[in-house]
CSV table of N, CA and C in Angstrom, one decimal:
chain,number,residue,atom,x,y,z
A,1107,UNK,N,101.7,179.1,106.6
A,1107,UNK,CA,102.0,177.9,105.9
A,1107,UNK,C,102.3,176.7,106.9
A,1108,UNK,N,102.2,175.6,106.5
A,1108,UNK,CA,102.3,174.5,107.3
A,1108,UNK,C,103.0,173.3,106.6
A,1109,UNK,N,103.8,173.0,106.6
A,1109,UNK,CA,104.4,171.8,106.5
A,1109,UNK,C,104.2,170.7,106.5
A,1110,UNK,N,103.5,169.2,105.9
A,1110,UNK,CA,103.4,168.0,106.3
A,1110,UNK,C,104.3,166.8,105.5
A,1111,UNK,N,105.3,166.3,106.4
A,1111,UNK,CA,105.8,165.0,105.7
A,1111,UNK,C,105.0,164.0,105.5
A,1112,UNK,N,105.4,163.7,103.6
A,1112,UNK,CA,104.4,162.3,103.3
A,1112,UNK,C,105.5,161.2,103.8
A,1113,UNK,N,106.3,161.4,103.4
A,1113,UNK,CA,107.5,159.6,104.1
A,1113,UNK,C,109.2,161.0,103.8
A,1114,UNK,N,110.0,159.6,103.6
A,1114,UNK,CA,111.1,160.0,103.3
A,1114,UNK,C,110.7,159.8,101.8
A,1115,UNK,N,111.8,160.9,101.3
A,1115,UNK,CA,111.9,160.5,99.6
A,1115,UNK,C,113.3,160.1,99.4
A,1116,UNK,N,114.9,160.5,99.7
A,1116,UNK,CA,115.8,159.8,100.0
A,1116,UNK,C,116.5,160.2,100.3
A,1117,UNK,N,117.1,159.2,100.9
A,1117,UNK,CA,118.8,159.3,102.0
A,1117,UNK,C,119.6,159.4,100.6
A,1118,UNK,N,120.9,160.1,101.5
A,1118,UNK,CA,122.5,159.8,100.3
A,1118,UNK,C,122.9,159.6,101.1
A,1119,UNK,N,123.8,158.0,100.5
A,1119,UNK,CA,125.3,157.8,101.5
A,1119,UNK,C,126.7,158.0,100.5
A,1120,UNK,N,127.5,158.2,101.5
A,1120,UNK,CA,128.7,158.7,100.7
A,1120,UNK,C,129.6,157.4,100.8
A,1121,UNK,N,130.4,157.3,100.1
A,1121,UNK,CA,131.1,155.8,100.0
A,1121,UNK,C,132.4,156.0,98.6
A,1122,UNK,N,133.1,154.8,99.6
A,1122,UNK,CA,134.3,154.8,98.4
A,1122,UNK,C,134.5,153.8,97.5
A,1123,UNK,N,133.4,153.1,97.5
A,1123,UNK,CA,133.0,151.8,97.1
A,1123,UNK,C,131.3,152.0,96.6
A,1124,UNK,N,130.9,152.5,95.3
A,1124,UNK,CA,130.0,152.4,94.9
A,1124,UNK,C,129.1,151.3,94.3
A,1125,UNK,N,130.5,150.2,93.5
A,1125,UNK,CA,129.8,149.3,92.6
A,1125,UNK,C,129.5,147.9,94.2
A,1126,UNK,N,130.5,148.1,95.3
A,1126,UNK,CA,130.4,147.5,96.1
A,1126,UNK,C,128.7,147.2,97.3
A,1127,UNK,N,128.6,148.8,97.4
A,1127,UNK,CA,127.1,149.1,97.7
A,1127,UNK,C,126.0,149.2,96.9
A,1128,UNK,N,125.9,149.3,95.3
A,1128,UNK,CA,124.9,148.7,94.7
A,1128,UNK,C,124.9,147.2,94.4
A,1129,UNK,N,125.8,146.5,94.9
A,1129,UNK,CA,125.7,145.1,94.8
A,1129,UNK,C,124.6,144.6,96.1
A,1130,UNK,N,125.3,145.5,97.3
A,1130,UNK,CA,124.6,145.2,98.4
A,1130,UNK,C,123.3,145.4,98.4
A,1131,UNK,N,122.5,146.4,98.0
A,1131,UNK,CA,121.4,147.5,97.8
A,1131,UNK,C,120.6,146.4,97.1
A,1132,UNK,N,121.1,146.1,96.0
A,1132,UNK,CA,120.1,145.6,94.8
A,1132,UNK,C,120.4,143.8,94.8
A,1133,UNK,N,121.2,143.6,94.9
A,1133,UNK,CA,121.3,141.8,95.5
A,1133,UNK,C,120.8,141.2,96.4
A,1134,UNK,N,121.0,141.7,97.5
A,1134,UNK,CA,120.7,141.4,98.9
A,1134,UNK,C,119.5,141.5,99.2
A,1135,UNK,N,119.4,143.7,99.2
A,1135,UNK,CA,118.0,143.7,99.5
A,1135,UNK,C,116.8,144.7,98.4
A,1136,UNK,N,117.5,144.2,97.2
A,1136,UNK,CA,116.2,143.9,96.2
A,1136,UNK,C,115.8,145.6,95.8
A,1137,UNK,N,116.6,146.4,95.9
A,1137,UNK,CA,116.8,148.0,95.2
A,1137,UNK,C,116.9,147.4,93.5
A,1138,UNK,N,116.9,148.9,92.7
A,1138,UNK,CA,117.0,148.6,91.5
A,1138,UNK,C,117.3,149.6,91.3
A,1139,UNK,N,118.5,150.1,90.3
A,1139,UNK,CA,119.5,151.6,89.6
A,1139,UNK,C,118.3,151.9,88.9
A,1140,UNK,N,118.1,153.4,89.5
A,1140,UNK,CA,116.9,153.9,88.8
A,1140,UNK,C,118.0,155.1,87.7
A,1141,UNK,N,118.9,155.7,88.2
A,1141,UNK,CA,119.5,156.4,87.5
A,1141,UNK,C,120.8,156.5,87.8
A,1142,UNK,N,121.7,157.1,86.6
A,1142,UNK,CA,123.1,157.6,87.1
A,1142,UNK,C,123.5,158.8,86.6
A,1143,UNK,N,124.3,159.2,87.9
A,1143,UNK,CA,125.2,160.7,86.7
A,1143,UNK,C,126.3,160.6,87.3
A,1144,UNK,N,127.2,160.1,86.5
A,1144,UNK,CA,128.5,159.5,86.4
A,1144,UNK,C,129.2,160.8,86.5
A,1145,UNK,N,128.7,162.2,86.0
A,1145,UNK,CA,129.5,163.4,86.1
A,1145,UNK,C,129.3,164.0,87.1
A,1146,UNK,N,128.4,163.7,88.4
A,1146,UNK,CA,128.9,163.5,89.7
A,1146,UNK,C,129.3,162.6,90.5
A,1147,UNK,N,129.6,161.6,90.1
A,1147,UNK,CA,129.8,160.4,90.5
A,1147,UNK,C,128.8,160.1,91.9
A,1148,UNK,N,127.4,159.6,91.1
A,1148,UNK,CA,125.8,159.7,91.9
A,1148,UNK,C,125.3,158.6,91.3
A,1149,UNK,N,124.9,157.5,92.0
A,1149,UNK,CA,124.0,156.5,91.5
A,1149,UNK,C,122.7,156.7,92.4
A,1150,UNK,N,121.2,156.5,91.8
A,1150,UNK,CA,120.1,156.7,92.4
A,1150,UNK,C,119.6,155.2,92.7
A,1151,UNK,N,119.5,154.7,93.4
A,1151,UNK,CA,118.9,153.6,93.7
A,1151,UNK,C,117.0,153.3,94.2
A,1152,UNK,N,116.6,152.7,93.5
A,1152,UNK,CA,115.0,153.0,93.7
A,1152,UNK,C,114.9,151.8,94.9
A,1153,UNK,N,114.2,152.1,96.3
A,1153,UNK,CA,113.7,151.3,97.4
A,1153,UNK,C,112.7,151.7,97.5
A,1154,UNK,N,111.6,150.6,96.9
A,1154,UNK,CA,110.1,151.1,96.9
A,1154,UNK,C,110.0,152.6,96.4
A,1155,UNK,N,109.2,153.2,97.3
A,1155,UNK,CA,109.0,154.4,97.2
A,1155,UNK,C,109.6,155.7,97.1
A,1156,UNK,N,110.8,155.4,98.1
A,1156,UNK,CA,111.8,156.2,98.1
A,1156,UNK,C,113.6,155.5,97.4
A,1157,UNK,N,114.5,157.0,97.6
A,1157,UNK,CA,115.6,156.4,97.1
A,1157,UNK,C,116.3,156.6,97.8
A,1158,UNK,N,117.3,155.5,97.4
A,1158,UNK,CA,118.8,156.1,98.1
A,1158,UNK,C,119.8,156.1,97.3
A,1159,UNK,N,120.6,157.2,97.3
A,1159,UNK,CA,121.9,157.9,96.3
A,1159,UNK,C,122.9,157.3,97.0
A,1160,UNK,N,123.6,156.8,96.2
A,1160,UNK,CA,125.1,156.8,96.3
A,1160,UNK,C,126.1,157.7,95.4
A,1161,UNK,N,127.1,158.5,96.5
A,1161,UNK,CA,127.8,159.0,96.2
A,1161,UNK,C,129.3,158.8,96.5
A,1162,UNK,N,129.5,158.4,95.3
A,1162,UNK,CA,131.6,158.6,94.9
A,1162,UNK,C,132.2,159.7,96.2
A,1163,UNK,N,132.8,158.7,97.4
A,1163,UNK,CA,133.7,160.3,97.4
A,1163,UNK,C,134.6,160.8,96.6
A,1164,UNK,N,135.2,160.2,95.8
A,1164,UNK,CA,136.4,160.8,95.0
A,1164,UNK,C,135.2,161.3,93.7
A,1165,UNK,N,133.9,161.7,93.8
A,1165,UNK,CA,133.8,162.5,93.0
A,1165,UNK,C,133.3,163.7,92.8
A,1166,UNK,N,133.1,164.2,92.2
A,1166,UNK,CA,132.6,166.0,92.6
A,1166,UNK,C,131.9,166.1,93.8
A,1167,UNK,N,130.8,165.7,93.6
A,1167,UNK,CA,129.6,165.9,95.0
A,1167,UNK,C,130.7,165.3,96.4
A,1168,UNK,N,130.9,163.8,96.0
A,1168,UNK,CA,131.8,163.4,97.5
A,1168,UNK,C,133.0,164.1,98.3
A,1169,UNK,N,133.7,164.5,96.8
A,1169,UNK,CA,134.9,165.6,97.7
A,1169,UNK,C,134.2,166.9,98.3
A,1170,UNK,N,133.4,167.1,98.0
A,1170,UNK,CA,132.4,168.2,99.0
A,1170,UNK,C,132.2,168.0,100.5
A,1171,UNK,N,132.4,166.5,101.0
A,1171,UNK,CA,131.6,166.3,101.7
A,1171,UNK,C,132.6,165.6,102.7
A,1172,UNK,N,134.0,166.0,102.6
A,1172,UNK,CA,134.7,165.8,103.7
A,1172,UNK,C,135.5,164.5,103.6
A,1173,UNK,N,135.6,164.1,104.7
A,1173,UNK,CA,136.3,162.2,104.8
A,1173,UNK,C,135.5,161.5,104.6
A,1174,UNK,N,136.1,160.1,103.8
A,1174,UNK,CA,135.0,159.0,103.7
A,1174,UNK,C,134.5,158.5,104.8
A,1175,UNK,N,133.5,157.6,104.9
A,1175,UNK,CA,132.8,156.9,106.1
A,1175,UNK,C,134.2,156.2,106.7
A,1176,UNK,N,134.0,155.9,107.5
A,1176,UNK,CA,134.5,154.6,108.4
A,1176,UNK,C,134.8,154.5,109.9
A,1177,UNK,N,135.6,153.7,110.3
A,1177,UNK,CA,135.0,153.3,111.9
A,1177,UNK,C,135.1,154.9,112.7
A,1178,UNK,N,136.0,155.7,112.4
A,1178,UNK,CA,135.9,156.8,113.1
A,1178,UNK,C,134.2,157.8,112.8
A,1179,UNK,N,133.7,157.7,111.5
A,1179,UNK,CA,132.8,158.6,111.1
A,1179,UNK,C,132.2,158.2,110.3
A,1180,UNK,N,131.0,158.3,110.6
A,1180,UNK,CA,129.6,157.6,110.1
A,1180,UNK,C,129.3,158.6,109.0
A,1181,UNK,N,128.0,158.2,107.9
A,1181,UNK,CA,127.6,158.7,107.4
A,1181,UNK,C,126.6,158.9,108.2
A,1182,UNK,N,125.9,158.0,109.0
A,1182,UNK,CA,124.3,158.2,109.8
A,1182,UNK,C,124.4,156.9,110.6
A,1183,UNK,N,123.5,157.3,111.7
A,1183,UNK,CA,123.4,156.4,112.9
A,1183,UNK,C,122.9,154.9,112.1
A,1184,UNK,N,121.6,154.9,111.9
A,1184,UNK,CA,121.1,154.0,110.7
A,1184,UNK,C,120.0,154.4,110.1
A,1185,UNK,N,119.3,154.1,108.7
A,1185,UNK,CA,118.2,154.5,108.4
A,1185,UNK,C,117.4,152.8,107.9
A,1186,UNK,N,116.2,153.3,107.9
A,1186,UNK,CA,114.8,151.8,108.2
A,1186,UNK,C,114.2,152.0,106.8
A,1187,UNK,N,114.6,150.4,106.4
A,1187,UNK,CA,113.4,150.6,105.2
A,1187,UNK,C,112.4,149.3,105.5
A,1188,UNK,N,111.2,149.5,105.2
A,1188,UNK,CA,109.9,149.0,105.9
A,1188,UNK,C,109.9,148.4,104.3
A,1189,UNK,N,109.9,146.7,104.7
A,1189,UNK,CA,109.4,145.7,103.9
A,1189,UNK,C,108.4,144.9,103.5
A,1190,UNK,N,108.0,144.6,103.0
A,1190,UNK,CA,106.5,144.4,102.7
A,1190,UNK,C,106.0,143.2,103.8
A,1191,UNK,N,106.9,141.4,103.4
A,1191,UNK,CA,106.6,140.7,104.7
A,1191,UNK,C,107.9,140.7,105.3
A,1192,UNK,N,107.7,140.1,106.5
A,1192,UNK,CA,108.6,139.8,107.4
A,1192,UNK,C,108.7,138.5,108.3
A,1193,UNK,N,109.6,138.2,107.8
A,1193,UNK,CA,110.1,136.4,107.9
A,1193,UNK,C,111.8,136.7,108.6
A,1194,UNK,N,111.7,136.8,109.8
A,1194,UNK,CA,113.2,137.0,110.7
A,1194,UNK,C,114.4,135.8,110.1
A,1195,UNK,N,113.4,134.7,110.4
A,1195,UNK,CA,114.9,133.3,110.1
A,1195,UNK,C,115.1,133.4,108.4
A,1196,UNK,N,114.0,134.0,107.7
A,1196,UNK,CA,114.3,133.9,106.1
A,1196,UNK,C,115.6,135.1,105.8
A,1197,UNK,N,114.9,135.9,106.4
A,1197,UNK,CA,116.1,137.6,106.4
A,1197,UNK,C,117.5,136.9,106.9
A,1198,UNK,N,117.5,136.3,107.7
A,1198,UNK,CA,118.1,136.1,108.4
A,1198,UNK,C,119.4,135.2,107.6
A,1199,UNK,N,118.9,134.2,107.2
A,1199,UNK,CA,119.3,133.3,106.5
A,1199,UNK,C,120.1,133.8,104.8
A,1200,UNK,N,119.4,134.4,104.2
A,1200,UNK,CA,119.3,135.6,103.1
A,1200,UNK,C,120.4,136.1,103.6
A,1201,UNK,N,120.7,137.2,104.5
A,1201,UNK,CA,121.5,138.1,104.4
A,1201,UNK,C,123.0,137.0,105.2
A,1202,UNK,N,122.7,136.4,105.6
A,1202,UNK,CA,124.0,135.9,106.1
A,1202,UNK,C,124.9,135.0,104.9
A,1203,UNK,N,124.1,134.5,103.9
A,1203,UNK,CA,124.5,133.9,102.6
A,1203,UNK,C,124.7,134.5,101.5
A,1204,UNK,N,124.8,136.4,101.5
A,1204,UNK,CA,125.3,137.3,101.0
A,1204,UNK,C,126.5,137.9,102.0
A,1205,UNK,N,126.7,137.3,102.9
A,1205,UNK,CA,128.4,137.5,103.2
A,1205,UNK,C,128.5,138.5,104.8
A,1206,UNK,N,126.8,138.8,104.9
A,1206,UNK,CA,126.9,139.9,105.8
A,1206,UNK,C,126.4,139.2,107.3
A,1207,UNK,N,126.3,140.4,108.3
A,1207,UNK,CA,125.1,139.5,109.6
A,1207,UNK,C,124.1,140.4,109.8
A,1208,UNK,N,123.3,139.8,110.3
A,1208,UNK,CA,122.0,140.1,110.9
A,1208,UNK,C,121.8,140.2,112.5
A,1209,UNK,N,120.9,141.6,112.8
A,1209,UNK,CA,121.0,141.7,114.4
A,1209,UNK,C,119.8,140.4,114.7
A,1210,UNK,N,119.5,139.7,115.5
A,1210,UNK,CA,117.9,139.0,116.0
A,1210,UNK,C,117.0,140.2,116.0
A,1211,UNK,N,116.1,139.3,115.9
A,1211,UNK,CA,114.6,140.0,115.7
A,1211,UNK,C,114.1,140.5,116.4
A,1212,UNK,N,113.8,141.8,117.1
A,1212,UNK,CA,113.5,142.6,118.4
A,1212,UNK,C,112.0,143.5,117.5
A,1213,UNK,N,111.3,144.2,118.7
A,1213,UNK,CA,110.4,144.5,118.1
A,1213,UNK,C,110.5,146.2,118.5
A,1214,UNK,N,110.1,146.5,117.5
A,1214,UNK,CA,110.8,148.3,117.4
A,1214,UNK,C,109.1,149.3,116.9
A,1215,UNK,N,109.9,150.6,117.3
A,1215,UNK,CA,108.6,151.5,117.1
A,1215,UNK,C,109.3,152.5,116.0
A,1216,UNK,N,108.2,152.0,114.9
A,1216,UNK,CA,108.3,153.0,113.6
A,1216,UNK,C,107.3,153.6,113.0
A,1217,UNK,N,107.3,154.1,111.8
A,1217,UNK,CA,106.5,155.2,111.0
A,1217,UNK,C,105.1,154.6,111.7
A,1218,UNK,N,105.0,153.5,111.6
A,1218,UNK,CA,103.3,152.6,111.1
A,1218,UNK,C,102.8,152.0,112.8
A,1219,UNK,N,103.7,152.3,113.9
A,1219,UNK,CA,104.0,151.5,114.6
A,1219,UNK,C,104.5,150.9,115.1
A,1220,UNK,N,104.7,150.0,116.4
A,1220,UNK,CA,105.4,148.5,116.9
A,1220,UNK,C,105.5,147.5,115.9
A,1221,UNK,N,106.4,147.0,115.6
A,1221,UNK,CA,106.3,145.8,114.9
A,1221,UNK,C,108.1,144.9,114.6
A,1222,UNK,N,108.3,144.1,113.9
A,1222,UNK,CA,109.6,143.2,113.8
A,1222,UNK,C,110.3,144.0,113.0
A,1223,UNK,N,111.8,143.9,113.5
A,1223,UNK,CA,112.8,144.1,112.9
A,1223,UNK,C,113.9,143.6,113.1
A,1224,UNK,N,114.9,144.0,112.4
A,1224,UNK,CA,116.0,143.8,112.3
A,1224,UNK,C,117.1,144.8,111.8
A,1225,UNK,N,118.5,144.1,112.2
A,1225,UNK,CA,119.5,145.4,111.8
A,1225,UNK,C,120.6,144.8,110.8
A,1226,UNK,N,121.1,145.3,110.0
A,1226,UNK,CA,122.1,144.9,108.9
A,1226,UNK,C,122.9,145.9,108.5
A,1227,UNK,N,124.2,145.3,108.7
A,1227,UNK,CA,125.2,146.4,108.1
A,1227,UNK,C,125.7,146.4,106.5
A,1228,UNK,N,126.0,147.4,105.8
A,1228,UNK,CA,126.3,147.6,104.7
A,1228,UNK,C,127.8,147.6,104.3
A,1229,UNK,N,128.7,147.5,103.2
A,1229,UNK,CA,129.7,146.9,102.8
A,1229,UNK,C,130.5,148.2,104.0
A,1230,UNK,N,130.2,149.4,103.6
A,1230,UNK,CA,130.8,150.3,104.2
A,1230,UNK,C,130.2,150.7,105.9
A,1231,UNK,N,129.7,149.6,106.6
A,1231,UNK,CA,129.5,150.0,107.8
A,1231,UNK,C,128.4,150.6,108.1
A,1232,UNK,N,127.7,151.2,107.3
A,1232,UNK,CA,126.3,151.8,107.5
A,1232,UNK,C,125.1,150.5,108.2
A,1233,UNK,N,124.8,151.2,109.2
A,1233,UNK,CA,123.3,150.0,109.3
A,1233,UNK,C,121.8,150.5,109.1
A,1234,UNK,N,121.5,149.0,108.5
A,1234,UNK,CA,120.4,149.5,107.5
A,1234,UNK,C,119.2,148.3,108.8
A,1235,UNK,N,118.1,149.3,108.7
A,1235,UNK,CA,117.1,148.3,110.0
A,1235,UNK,C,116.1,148.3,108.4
A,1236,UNK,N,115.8,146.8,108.6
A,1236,UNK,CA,114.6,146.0,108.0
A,1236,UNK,C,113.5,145.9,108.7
A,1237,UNK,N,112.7,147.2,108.6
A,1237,UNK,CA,110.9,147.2,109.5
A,1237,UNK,C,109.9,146.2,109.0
A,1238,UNK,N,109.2,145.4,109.3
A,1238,UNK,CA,108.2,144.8,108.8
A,1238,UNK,C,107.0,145.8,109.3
A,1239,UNK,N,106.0,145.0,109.2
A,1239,UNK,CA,104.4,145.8,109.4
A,1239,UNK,C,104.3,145.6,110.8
A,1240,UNK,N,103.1,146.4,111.3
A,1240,UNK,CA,103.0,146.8,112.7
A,1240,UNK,C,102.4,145.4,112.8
A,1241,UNK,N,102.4,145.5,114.1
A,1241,UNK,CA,101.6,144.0,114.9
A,1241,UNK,C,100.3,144.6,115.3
């Protein structure tokens, strides 16, 4: 048997502030609540292709899963979602007038190749890298 990954299908972050990070997710950078189960306290968030869960720590799944995020303990180093175009000063501009900041525009090696990015933190500290297309 042999194994082949098609992409990611989704991350979960844990958080104590859910309505906080689907504001971020779906405001900022343009997610959309594909689903909820409030009886785990789990929101699914659709990013393109793949998702990303948010999870309540105060709720079933979260108390599973130890201490909340914060400066002592991450959920994850960061994870990359690959955007269709890529406009640095627009991102740039965009996310700083949603309250947050933006790393400058450096050029990084991903799924597709070299190409522009950038880095952005989330309400809870998670950093999220914005990939454009390869050069």
């Amino acid at each position: 048997m042999s194994i082949r990954v098609l992409g990611i299908d989704h991350i979960v972050l844990r958080t104590r502030d859910v309505a906080g990070l689907i504001r971020f997710y779906c405001e900022v950078l343009g997610c959309t609540v594909e689903k909820r189960r409030d009886d785990l306290g789990l929101v699914h968030l659709r990013a393109g292709r793949s998702m990303i869960d948010l999870v309540d720590v105060a709720g079933p799944l979260g108390k599973m899963g130890g201490a909340p995020p914060g400066a002592e303990g991450k959920n994850l180093d960061h994870f990359a979602l690959r955007i269709e175009t890529f406009d640095g000063d627009a991102i740039r501009a965009h996310v700083t007038a949603a309250g947050a900041t933006a790393s400058s525009v450096m050029d990084n090696f991903g799924a597709e190749g070299n190409g522009p990015s950038l880095y952005v933190r989330d309400p809870d500290g998670n950093t999220v890298e914005l990939k454009g297309p390869p050069r």
